[in-house]
Short mmCIF file of C-alpha atoms in Angstrom, two decimals:
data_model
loop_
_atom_site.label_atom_id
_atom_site.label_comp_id
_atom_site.label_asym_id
_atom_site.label_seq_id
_atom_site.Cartn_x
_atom_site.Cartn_y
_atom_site.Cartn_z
CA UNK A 340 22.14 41.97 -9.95
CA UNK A 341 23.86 44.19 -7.48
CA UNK A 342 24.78 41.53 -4.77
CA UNK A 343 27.78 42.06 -3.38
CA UNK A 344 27.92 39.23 -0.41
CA UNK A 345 25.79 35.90 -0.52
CA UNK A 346 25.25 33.66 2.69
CA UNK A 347 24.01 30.34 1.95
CA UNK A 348 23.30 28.32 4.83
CA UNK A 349 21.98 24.34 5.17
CA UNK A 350 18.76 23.01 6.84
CA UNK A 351 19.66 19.76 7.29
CA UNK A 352 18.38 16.81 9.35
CA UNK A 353 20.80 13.84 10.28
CA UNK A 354 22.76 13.57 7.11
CA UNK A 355 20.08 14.58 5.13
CA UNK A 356 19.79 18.32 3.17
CA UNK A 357 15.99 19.17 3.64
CA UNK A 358 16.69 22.74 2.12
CA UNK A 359 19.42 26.01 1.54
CA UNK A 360 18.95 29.20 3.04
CA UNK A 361 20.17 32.46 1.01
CA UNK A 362 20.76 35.62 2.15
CA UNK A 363 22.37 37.98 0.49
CA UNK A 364 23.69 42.47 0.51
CA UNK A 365 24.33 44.66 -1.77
CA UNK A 366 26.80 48.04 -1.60
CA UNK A 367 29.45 47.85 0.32
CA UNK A 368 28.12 45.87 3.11
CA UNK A 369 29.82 42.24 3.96
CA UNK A 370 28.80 39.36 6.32
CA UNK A 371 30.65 39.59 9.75
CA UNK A 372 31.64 36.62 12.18
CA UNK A 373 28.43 37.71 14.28
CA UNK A 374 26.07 37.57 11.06
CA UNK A 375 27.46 34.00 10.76
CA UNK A 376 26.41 33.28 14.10
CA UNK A 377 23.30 34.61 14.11
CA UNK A 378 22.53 33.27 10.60
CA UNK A 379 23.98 29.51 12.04
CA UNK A 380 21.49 29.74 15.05
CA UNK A 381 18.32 30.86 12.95
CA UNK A 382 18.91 28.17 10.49
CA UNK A 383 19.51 25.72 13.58
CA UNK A 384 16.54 26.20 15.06
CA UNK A 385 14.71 26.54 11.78
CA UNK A 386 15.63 22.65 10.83
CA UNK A 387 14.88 21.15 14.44
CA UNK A 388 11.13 23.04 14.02
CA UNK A 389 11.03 21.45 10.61
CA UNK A 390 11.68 17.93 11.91
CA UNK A 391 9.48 18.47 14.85
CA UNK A 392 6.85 19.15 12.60
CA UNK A 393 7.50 16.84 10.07
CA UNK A 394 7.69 13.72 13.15
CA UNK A 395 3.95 15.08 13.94
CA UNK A 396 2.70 14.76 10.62
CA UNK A 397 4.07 11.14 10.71
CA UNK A 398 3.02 10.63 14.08
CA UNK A 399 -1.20 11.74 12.87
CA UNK A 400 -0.59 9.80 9.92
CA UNK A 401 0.37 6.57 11.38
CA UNK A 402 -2.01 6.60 14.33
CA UNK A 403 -4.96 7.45 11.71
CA UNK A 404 -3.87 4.41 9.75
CA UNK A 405 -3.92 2.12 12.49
CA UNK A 406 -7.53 3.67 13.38
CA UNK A 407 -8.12 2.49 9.44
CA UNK A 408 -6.90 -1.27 10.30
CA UNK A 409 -9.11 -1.28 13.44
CA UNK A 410 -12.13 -0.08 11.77
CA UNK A 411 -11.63 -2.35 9.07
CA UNK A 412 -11.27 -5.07 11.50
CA UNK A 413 -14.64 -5.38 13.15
CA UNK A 414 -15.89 -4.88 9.30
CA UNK A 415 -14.47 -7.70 7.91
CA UNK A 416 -14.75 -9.99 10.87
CA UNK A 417 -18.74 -8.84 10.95
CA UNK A 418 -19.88 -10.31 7.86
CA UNK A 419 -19.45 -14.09 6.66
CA UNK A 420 -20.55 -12.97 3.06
CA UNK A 421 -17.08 -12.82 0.91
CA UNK A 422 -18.23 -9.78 -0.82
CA UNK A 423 -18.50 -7.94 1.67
CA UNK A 424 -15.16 -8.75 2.96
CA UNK A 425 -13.56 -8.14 -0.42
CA UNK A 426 -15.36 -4.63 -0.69
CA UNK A 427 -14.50 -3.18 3.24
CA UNK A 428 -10.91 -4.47 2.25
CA UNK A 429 -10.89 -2.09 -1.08
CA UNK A 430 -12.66 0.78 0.76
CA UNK A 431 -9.95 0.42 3.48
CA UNK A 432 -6.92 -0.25 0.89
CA UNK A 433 -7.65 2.90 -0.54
CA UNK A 434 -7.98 5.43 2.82
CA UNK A 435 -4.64 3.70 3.67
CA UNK A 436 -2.87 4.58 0.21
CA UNK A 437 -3.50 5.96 -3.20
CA UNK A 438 -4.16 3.42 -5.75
CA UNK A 439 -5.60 2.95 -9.19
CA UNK A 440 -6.56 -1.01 -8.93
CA UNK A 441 -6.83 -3.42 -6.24
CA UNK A 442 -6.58 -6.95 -6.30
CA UNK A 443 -7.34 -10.30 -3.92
CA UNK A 444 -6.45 -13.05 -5.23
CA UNK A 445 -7.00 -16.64 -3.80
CA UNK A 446 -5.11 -20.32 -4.12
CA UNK A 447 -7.02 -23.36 -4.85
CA UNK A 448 -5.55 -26.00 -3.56
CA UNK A 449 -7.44 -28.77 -4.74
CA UNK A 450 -7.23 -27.63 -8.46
CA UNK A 451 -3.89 -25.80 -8.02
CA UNK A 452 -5.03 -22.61 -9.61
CA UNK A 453 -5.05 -18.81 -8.64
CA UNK A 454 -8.47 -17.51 -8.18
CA UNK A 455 -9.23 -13.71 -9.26
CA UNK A 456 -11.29 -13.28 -6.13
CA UNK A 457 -11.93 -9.75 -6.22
CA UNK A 458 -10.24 -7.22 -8.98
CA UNK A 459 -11.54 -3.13 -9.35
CA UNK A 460 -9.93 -0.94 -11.97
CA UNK A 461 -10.76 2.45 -11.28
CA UNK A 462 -13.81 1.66 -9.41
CA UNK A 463 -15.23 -1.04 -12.15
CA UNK A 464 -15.11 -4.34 -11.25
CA UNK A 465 -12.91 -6.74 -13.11
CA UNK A 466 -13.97 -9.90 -14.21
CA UNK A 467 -10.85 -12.29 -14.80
CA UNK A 468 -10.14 -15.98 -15.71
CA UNK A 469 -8.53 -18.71 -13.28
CA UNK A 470 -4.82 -19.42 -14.26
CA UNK A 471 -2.11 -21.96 -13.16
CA UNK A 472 -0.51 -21.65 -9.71
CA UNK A 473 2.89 -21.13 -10.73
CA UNK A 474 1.97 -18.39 -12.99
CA UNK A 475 1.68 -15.01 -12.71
CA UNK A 476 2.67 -12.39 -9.99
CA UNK A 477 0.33 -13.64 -7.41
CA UNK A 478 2.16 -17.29 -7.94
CA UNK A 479 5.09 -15.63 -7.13
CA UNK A 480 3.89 -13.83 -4.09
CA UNK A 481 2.22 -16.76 -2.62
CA UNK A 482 5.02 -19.50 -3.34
CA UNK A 483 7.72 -17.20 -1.53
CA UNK A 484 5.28 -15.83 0.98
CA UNK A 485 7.16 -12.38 0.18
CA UNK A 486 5.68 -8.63 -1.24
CA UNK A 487 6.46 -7.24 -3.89
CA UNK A 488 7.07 -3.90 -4.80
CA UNK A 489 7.35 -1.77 -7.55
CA UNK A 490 8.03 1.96 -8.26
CA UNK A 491 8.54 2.03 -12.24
CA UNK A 492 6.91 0.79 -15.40
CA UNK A 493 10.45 -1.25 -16.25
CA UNK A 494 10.24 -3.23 -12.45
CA UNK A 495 6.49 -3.65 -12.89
CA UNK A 496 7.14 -4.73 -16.36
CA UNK A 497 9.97 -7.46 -15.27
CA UNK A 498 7.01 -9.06 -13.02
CA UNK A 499 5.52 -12.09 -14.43
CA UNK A 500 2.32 -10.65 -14.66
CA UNK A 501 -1.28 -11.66 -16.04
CA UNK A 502 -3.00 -8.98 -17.77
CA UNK A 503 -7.11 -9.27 -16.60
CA UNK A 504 -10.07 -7.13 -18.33
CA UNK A 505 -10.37 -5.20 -21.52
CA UNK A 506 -8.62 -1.69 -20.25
CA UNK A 507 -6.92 0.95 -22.18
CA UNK A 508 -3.35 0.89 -22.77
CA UNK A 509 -1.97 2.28 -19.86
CA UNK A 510 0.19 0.38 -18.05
CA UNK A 511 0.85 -0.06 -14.42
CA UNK A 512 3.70 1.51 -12.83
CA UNK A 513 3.84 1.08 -9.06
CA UNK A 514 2.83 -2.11 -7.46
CA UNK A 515 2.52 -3.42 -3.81
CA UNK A 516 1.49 -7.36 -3.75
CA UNK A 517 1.35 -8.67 -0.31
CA UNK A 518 0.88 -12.23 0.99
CA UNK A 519 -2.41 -13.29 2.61
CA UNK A 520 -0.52 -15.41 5.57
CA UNK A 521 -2.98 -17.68 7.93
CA UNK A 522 -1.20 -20.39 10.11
CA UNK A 523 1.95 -20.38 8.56
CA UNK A 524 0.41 -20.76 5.23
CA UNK A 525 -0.07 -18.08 2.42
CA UNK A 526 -3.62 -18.44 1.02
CA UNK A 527 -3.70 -15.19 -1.15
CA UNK A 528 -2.40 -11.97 -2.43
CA UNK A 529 -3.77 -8.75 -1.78
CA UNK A 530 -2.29 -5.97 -4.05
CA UNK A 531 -2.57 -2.36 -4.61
CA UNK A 532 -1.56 -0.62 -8.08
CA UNK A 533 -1.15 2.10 -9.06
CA UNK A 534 -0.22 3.85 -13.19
CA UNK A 535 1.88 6.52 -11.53
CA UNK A 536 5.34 6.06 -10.23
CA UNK A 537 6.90 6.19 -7.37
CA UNK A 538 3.59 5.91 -5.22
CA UNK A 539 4.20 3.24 -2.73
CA UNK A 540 7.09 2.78 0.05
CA UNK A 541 8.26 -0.01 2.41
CA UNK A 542 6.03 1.48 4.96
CA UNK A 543 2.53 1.04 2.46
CA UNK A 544 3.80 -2.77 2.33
CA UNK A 545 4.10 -3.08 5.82
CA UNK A 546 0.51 -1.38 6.42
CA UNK A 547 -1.26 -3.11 3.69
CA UNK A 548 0.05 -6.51 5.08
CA UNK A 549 -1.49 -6.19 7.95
CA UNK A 550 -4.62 -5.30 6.32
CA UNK A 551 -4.71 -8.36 3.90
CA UNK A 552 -3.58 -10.50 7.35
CA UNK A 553 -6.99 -8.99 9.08
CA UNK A 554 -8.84 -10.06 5.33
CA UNK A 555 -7.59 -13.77 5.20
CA UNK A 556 -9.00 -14.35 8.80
CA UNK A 557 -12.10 -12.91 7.50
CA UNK A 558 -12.57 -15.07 4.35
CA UNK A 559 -11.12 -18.27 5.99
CA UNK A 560 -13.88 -17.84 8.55
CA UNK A 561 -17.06 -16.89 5.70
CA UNK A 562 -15.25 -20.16 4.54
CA UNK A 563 -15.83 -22.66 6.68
CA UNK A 564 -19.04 -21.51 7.92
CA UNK A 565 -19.94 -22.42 4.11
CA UNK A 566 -18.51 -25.41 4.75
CA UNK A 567 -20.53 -26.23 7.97
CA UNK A 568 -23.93 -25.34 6.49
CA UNK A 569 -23.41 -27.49 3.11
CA UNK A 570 -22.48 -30.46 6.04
CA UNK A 571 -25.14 -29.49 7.57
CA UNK A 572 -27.62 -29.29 5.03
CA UNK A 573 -26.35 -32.83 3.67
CA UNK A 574 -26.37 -34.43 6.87
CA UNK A 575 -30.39 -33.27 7.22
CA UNK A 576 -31.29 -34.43 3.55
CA UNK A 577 -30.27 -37.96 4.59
CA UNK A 578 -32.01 -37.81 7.98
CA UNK A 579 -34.98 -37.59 6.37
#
């Protein structure tokens, strides 16, 4: 009420305002050149200890994120048992970022249809029908080989999505779908969602495609050991 002289000052990285500093007298008293100064050089030092620490927490967060994808790594590539796979990929998926339902989805080839390999909604499993390749969002992911991503119920909405389970009527908001790539070929989608907004950035895609690139590997190789012990098992039948 009685201010007679307000300094307001910037704490700003790069071209980007991080914060405002105020100071402010009352009576009679003023701001000289040297209170500038001063005021400049606190404020100055104030933002390059703010970035500092703000580059550290980035710096922790990324390397404990890759210690996430290396963990998850010798899980996946440990077990030839697709469940297992699909669950260490979930656990995984959700140290590396929040998420409300996660999704693996796999292309049959031979019957051209999207399998619903592995869906959790809030920690219950999801139980979903095949559909068409060519429709839905995981269609769309695994013709173009691109993510997607979404930060607000009217983009999530725009996606040519297939609604699986019997849920409430909440509806998702944020969205990360990334391709499951092996040999030049996308074999999947692996997606994270979320029915808050704003939860996921270019960095989670990034992060959670190299996850569902470590998963692929895994399932391709549960796959074809299958594969080898049905030959197997047929080739012993008619030796006998």
């Amino acid at each position: 009420e009685n201010t007679t002289a307000l300094l307001v000052l910037p704490l700003a990285s790069g071209q980007n305002l991080s914060a405002l500093v105020f100071a402010q007298m009352t009576g009679e008293a003023r701001f000289g050149f040297n209170e500038l100064e001063i005021a400049k050089t606190i404020t100055n030092q104030a933002t390059v200890a703010l970035e500092n620490a703000r580059l550290f927490q980035l710096s922790v967060r990324t390397a404990d994120r890759f210690s996430i994808l290396n963990e998850t790594s010798s899980l996946v590539n440990s077990s030839l048992n697709p469940e297992d796979v699909y669950m260490a990929a979930r656990k995984a998926a959700e140290r590396l970022v929040p998420l409300d339902s996660f999704v693996i989805t796999l292309l049959d080839v031979e019957k051209n249809e999207i399998e619903p390999a592995y869906m959790v909604d809030r920690g219950r499993r999801i139980m979903a029908e095949r559909v068409p390749f060519g429709k839905g969002m995981s269609s769309q992911v695994i013709a173009s080989g691109k993510p997607i991503l979404t930060s607000t119920l009217e983009q999530a909405s725009s996606m040519n999505t297939v609604q699986a389970g019997e849920g409430d009527d909440e509806e998702t908001r944020s969205i990360v779908a990334v391709p499951m790539a092996l040999g030049g070929k996308t074999l999947g989608m692996l997606s994270a969602q979320s029915y808050q907004e704003g939860m996921y950035t270019e960095e989670d895609v990034q992060i959670l495609g190299t996850l569902a690139n470590q998963v692929i590997v895994a399932i391709q190789n549960g796959r074809l050991f299958a594969e080898t012990q049905s030959l197997a098992s047929q080739f012993e039948k008619r030796v006998i």
